[in-house]
Short mmCIF file of C-alpha atoms in Angstrom, two decimals:
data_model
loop_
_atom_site.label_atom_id
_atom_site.label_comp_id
_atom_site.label_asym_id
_atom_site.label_seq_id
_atom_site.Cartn_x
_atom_site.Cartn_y
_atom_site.Cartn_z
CA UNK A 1 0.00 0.00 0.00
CA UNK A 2 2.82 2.08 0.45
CA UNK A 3 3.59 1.86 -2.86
CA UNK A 4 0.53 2.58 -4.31
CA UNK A 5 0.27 5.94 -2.11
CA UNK A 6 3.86 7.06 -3.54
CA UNK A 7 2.35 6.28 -6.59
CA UNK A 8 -0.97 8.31 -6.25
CA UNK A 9 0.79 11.44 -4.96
CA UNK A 10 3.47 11.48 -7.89
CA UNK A 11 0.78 11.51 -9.88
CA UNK A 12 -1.55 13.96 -8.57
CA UNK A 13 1.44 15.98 -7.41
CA UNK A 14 1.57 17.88 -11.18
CA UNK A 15 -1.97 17.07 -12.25
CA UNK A 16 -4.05 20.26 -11.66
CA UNK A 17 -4.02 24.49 -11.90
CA UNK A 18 -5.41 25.30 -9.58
CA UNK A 19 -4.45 24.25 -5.35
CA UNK A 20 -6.32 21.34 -4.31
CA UNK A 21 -6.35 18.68 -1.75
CA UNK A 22 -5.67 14.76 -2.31
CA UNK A 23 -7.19 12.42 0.22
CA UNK A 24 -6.45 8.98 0.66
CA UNK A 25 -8.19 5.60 1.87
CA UNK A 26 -6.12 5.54 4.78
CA UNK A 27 -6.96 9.13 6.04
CA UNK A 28 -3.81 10.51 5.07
CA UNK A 29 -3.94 14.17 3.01
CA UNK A 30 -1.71 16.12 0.93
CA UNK A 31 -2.08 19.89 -0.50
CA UNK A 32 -0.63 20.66 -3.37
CA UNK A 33 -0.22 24.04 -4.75
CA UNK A 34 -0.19 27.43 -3.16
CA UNK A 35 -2.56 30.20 -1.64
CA UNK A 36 -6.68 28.52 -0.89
CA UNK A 37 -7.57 24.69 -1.33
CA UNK A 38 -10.21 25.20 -4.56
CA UNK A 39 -11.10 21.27 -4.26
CA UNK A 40 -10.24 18.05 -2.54
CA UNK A 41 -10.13 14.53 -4.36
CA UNK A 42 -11.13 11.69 -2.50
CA UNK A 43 -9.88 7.74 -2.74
CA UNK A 44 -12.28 5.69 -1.00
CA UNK A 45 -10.43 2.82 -2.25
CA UNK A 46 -7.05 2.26 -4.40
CA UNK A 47 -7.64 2.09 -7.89
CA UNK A 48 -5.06 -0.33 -10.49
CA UNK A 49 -2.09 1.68 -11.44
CA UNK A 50 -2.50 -0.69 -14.59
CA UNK A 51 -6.11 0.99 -14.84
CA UNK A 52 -4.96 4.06 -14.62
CA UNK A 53 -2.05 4.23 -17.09
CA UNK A 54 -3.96 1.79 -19.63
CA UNK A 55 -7.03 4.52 -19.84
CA UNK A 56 -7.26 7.05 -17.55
CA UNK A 57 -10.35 8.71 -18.44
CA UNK A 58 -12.43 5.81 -18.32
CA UNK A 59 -10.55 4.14 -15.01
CA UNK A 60 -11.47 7.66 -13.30
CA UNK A 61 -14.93 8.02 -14.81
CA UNK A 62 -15.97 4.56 -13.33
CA UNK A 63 -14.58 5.14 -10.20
CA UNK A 64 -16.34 8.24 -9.43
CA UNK A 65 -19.44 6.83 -10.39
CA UNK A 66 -18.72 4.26 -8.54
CA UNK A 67 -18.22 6.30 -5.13
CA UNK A 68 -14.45 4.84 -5.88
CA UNK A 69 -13.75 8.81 -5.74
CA UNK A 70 -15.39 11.51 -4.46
CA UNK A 71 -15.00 15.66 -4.99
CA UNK A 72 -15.67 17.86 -2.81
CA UNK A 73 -16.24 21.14 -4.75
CA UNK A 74 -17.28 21.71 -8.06
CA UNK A 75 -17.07 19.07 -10.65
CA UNK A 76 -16.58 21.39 -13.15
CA UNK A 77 -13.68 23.12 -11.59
CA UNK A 78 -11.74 19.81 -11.22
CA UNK A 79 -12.04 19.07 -14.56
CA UNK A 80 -11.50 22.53 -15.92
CA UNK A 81 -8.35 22.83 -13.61
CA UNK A 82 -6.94 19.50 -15.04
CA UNK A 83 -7.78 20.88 -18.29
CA UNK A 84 -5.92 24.51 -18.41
CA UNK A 85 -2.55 22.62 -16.58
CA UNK A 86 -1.36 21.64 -20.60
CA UNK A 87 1.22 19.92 -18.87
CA UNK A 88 -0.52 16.76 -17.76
CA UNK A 89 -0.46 14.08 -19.31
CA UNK A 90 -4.06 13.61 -18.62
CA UNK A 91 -4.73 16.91 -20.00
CA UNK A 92 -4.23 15.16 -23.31
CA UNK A 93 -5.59 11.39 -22.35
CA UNK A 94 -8.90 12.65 -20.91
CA UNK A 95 -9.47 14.56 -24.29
CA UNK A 96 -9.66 11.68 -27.00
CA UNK A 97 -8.67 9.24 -25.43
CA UNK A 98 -9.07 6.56 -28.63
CA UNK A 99 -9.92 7.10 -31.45
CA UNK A 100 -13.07 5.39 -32.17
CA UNK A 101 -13.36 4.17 -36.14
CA UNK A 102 -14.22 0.62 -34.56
CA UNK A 103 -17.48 1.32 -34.64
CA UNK A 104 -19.79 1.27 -37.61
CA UNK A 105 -22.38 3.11 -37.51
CA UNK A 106 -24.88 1.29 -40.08
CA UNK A 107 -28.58 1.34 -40.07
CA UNK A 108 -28.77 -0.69 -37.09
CA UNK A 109 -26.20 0.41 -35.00
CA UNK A 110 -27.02 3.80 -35.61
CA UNK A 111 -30.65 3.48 -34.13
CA UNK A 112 -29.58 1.45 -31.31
CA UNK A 113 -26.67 3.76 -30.31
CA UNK A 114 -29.26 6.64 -31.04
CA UNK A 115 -32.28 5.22 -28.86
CA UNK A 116 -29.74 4.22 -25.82
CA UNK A 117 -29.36 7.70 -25.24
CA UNK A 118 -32.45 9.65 -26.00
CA UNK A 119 -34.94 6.95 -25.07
CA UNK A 120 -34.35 7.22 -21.13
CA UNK A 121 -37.85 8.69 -20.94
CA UNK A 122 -38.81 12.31 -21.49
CA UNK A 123 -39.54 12.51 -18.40
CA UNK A 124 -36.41 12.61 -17.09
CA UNK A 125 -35.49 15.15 -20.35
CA UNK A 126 -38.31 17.47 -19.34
CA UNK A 127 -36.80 17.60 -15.53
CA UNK A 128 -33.58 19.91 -17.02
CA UNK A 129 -33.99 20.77 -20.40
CA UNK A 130 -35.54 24.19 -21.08
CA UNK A 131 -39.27 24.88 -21.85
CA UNK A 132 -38.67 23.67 -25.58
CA UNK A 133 -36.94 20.70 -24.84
CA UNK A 134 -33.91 21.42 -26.79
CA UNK A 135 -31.29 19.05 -26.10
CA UNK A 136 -28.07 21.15 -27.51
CA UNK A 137 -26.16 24.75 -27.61
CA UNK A 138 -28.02 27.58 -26.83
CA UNK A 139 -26.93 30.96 -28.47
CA UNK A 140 -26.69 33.92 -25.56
CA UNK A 141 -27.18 37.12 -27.27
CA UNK A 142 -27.46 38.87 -23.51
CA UNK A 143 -25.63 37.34 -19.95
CA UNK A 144 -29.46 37.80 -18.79
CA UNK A 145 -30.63 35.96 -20.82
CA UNK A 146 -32.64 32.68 -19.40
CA UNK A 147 -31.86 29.15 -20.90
CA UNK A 148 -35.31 29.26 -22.74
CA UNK A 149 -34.34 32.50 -24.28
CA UNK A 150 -31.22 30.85 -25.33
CA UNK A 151 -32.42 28.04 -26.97
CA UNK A 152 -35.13 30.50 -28.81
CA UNK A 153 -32.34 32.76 -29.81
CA UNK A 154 -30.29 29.44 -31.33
CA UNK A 155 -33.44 28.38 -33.48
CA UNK A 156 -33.74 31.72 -34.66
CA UNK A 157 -30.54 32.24 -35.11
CA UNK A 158 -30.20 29.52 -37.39
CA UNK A 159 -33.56 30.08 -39.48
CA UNK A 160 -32.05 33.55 -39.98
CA UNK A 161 -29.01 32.00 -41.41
CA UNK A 162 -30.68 29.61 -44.02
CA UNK A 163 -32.20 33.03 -44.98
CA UNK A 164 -36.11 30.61 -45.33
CA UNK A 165 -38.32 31.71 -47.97
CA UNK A 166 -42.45 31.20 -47.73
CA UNK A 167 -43.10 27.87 -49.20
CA UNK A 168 -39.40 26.16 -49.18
CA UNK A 169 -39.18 22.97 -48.53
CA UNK A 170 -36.93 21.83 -45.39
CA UNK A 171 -35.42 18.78 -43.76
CA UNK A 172 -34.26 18.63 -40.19
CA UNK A 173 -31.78 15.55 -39.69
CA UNK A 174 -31.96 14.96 -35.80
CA UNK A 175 -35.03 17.12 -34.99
CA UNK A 176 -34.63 16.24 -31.64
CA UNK A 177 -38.33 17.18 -29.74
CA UNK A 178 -39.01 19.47 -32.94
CA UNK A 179 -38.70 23.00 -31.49
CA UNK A 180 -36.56 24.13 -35.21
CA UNK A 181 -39.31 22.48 -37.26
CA UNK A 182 -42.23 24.07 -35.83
CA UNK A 183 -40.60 27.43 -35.50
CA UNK A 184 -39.56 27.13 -38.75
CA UNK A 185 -43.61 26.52 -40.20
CA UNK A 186 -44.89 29.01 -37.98
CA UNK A 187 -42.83 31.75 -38.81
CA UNK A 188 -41.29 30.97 -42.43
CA UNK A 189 -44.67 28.75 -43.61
CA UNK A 190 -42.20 26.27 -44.63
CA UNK A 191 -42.89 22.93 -45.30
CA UNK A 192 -40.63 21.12 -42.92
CA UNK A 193 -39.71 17.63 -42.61
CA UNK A 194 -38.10 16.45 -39.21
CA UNK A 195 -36.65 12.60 -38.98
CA UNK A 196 -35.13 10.81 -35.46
CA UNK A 197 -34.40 7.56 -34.78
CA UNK A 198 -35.98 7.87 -31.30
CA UNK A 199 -39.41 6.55 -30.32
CA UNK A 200 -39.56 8.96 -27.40
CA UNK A 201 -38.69 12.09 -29.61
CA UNK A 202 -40.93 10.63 -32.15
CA UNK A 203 -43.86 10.56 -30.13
CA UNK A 204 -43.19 14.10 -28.53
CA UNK A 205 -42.85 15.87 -31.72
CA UNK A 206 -45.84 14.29 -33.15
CA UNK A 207 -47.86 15.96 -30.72
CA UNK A 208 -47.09 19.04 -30.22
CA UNK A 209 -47.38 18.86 -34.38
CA UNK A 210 -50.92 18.17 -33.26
CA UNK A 211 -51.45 20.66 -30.95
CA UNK A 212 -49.91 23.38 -32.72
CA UNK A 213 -51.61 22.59 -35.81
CA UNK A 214 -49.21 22.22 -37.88
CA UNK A 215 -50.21 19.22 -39.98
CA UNK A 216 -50.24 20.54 -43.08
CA UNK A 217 -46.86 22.36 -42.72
CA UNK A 218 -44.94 19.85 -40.41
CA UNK A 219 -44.09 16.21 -40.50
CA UNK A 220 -41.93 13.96 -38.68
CA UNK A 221 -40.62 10.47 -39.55
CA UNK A 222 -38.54 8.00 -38.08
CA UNK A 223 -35.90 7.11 -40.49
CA UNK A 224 -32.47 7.44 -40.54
CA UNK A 225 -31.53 9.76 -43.13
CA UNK A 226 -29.73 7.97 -45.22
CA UNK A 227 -33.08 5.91 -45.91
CA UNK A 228 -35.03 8.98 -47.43
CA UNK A 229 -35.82 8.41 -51.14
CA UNK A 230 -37.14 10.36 -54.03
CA UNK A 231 -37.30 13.62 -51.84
CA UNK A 232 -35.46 16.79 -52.46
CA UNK A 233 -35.12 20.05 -50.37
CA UNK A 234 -34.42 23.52 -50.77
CA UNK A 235 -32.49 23.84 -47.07
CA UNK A 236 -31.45 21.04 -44.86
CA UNK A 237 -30.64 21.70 -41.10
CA UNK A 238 -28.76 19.48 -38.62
CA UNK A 239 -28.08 20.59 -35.15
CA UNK A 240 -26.08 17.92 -32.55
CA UNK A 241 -26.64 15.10 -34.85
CA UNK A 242 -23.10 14.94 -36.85
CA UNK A 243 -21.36 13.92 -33.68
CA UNK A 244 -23.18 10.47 -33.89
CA UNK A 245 -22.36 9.97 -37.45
CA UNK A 246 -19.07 8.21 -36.60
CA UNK A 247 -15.83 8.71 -38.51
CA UNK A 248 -16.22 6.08 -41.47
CA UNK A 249 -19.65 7.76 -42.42
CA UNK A 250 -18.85 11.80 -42.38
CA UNK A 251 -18.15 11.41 -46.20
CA UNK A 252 -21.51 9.49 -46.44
CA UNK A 253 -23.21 12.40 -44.38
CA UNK A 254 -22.16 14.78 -46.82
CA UNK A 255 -23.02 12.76 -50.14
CA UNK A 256 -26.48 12.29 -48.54
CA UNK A 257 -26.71 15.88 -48.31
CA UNK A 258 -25.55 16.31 -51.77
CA UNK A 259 -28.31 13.72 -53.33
CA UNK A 260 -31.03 15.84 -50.88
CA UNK A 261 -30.56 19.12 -51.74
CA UNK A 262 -31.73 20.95 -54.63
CA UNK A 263 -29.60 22.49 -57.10
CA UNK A 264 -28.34 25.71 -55.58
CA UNK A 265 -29.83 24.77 -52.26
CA UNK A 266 -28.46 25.76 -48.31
CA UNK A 267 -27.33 23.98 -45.67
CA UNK A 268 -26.58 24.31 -42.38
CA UNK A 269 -24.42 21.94 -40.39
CA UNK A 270 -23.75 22.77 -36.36
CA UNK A 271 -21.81 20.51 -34.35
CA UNK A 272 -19.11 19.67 -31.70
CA UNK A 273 -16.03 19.87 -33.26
CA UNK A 274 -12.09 19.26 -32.23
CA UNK A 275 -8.89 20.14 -32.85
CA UNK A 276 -8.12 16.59 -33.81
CA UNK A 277 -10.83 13.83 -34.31
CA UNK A 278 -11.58 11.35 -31.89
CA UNK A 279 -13.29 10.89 -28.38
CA UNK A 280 -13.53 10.00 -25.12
CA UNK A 281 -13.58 6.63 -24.03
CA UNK A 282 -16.12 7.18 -20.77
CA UNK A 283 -18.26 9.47 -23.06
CA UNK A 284 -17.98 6.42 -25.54
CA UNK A 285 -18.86 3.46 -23.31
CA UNK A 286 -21.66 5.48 -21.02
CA UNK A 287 -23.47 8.23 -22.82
CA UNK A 288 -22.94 8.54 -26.38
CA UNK A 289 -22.05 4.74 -28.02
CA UNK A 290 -21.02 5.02 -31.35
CA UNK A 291 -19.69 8.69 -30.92
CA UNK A 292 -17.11 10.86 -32.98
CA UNK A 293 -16.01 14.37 -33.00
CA UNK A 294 -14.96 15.05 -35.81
CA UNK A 295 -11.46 17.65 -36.35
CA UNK A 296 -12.84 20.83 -38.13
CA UNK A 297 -10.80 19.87 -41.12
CA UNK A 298 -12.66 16.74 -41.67
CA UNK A 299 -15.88 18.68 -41.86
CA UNK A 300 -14.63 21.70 -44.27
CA UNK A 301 -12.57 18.27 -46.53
CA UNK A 302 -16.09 16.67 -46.61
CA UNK A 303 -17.43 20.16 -47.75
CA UNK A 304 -14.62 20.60 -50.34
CA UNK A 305 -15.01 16.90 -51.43
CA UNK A 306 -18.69 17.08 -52.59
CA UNK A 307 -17.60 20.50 -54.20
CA UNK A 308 -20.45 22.73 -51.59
CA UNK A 309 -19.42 26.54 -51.32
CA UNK A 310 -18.69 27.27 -47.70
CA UNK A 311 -20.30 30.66 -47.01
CA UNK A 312 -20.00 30.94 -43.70
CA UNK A 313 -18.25 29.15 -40.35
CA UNK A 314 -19.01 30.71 -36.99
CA UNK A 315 -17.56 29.36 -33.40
CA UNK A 316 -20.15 29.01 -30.40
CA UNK A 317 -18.27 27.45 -27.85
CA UNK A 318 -18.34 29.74 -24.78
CA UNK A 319 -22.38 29.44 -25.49
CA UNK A 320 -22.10 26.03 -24.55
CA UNK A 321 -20.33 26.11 -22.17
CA UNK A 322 -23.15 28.25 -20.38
CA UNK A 323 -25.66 25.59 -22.24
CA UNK A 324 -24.26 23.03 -19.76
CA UNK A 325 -23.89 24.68 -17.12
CA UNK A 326 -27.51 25.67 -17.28
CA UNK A 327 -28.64 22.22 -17.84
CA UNK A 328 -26.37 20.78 -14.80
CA UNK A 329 -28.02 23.10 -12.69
CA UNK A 330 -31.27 22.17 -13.15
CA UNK A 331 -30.10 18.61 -12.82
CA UNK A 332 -28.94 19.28 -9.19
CA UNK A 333 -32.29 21.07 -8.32
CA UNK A 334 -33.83 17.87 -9.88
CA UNK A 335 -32.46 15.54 -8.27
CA UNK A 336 -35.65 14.73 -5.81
CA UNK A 337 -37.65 13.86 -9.08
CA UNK A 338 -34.94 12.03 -10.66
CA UNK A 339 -34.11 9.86 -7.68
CA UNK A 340 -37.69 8.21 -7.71
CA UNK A 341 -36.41 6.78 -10.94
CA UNK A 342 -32.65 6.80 -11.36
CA UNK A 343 -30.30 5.66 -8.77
CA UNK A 344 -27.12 6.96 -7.86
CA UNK A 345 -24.33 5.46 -9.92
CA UNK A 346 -26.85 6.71 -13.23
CA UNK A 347 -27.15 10.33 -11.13
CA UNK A 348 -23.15 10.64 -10.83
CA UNK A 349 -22.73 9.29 -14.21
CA UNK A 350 -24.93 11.63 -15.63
CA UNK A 351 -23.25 14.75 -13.11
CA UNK A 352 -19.93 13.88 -14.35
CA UNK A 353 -20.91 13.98 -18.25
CA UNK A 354 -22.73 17.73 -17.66
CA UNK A 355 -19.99 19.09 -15.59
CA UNK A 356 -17.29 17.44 -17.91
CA UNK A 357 -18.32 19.02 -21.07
CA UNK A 358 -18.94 22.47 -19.59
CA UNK A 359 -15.24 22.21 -18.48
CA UNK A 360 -14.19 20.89 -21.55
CA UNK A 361 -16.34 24.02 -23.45
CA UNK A 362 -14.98 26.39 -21.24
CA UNK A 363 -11.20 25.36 -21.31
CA UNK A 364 -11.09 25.12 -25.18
CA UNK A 365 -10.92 21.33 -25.57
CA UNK A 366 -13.66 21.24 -27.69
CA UNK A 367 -15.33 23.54 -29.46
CA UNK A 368 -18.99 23.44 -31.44
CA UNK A 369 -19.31 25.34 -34.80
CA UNK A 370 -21.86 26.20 -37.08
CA UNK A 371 -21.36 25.83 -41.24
CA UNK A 372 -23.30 27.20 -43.93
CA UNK A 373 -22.67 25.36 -46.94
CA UNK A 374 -24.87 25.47 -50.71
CA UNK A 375 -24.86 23.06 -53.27
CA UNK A 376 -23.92 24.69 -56.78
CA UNK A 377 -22.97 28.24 -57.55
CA UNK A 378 -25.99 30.33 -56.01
CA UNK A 379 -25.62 34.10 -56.93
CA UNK A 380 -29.14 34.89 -54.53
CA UNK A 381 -27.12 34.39 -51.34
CA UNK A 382 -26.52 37.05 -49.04
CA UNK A 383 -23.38 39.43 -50.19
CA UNK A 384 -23.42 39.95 -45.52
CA UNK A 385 -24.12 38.78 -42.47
CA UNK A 386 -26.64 41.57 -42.13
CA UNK A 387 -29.38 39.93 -42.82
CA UNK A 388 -28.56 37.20 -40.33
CA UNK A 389 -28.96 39.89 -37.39
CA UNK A 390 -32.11 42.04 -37.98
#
């Protein structure tokens, strides 16, 4: 055991920026830093060094869901802190740690990864999403401005920026619970098309459809989107949905895109990006199966490679990084409601994932970007952004 401890503060000893505390599982402590403690780390229990060094990221993940480790502090912090020391080895490990072109994301595993996140119950959703149940970035035109707001702004936002004429035809890949859709009929009288491959989003969408009354304007469908056939569009949308694409089919996203759109039609692709392509092994394993990031340069190759005009790239990751922080708020206050149904190693699971992508926002790991793409040479664009702001 001595070993191990020797072992444990080497390396924690270098591992953070910020002052913090290391507890052990035989009471002993150890500060490390200068000036105020900002959080302590906890070892209930030792943990493999062979664990550790094979994949750190995932060793630690389990373990703290496991009540293996505890924090004391903010979750976010930790993970930040570990984040802005460049120096650590785990600041690099915990980013990508594999990358993941092992899985192939065909028709089948596509839905299954798909429904093993978003089917949970929208229940649970509903407990910390906004009021519009959108499940990714908000855009924060004001530091006031509520997470509702946000997610309103983002939708419009983005409607602005496909520049949506009366009558145009659109397609929403990964509609989610169908806020962009129905927006998009209500204010544009577009004929919009939303597809998922999850029942639960499915069934949400299709009523509020219902409700809004919408029919004639709004559909939904669940079908992967490389299964829609004989249908063309004049825009095409997809918000969050990339990132579940997988590496061996972004060049497969974009020729689907290609064989949707109309001649001189618009696009508009927003998702996470990185600075290199990969992901995280935890994130992999617990949350998102099936996941990829893909490195900005992949995206604007895929672009090139189908021969779409890129009009316009724009960077919102500080806006997510509020997003999540938002959202793991609301989890906390939650957590009385969630509890009846979840227990804890799901609830720590689920704290870890919100706090660790806010960090991972915030410190620049990741980023999320928005592209504007258009099939053919289209003289009708916008010469400026003007238009994308009034």
């Amino acid at each position: 055991m001595i070993i191990d401890k020797v072992f444990y503060k080497t390396l924690f000893k270098n591992l953070f920026s910020d002052t913090f505390e290391l507890k052990l599982w035989d009471g002993s402590s150890e500060i490390y830093g200068e000036g105020e403690v900002q959080f302590k780390i906890v070892f209930n229990e030792p943990i493999p060094k062979a664990d550790i060094i094979k994949d750190p990221s995932l060793t630690f993940g389990e373990a703290y869901m496991t009540k293996k480790i505890d924090i004391e502090g903010s979750v976010q912090k930790v993970i930040e802190s570990l984040y802005n020391n460049k120096e650590s080895f785990l600041s690099n490990s915990a980013k990508y740690a594999a990358l993941l072109g092992k899985v192939t994301n065909n028709l089948k595993n596509s839905k299954k990864n798909i429904e093993f996140h978003y089917d949970i119950g929208n229940d649970f959703y509903k407990l910390w999403l906004d009021d519009t149940m959108t499940y990714s970035c908000g855009y924060f035109k004001s530091e006031n401005d509520s997470l509702t707001q946000a997610q309103k702004n983002k939708v419009e936002h983005i409607l602005k920026k496909l520049d949506l004429k009366e009558g145009e035809t659109l397609l929403d890949i990964g509609c989610g619970w169908g806020e962009l859709i129905i927006s998009a009929a209500k204010q544009y009288k577009v004929k919009a098309m939303g597809i998922t491959l999850s029942n639960e989003q499915l069934a949400k969408v299709t009523e509020r459809i219902k409700k809004e009354n919408l029919e004639e304007l709004v559909e939904v469908k669940l079908v992967d989107y490389r299964e829609l056939k004989n249908r063309k569009f004049d825009k095409i949308v997809s918000v969050g949905m990339l990132e579940h694409v997988g590496q061996d089919h972004l060049a497969e996203y974009f020729e689907t895109i290609d064989r949707l759109l109309v001649d001189n039609g618009v696009s508009l692709l927003h998702c996470i990006t990185g600075i290199v392509g990969g992901n995280n092994t935890w994130i992999n394993k617990y949350i998102f199966p099936g996941g990829y990031v893909p490195a900005i340069t992949e995206l604007i190759g895929g672009m090139s490679e189908r021969n779409f005009d890129v009009n316009d790239v724009e960077n919102l990751r500080l806006h997510y990084g509020r997003t999540l922080e938002h959202w793991a708020r609301n989890f906390e206050e939650a957590l009385p409601e969630i509890r009846k149904t979840k227990d804890e190693t799901f609830i720590r699971m689920w704290r870890l994932y919100l706090n660790a992508c806010a960090a991972s926002f915030n410190s620049g790991n990741i980023n999320i970007h928005q592209f504007l793409f258009n099939k053919g040479v289209n003289n009708d664009l916008q010469w400026t952004r003007d238009y994308m702001y009034k």
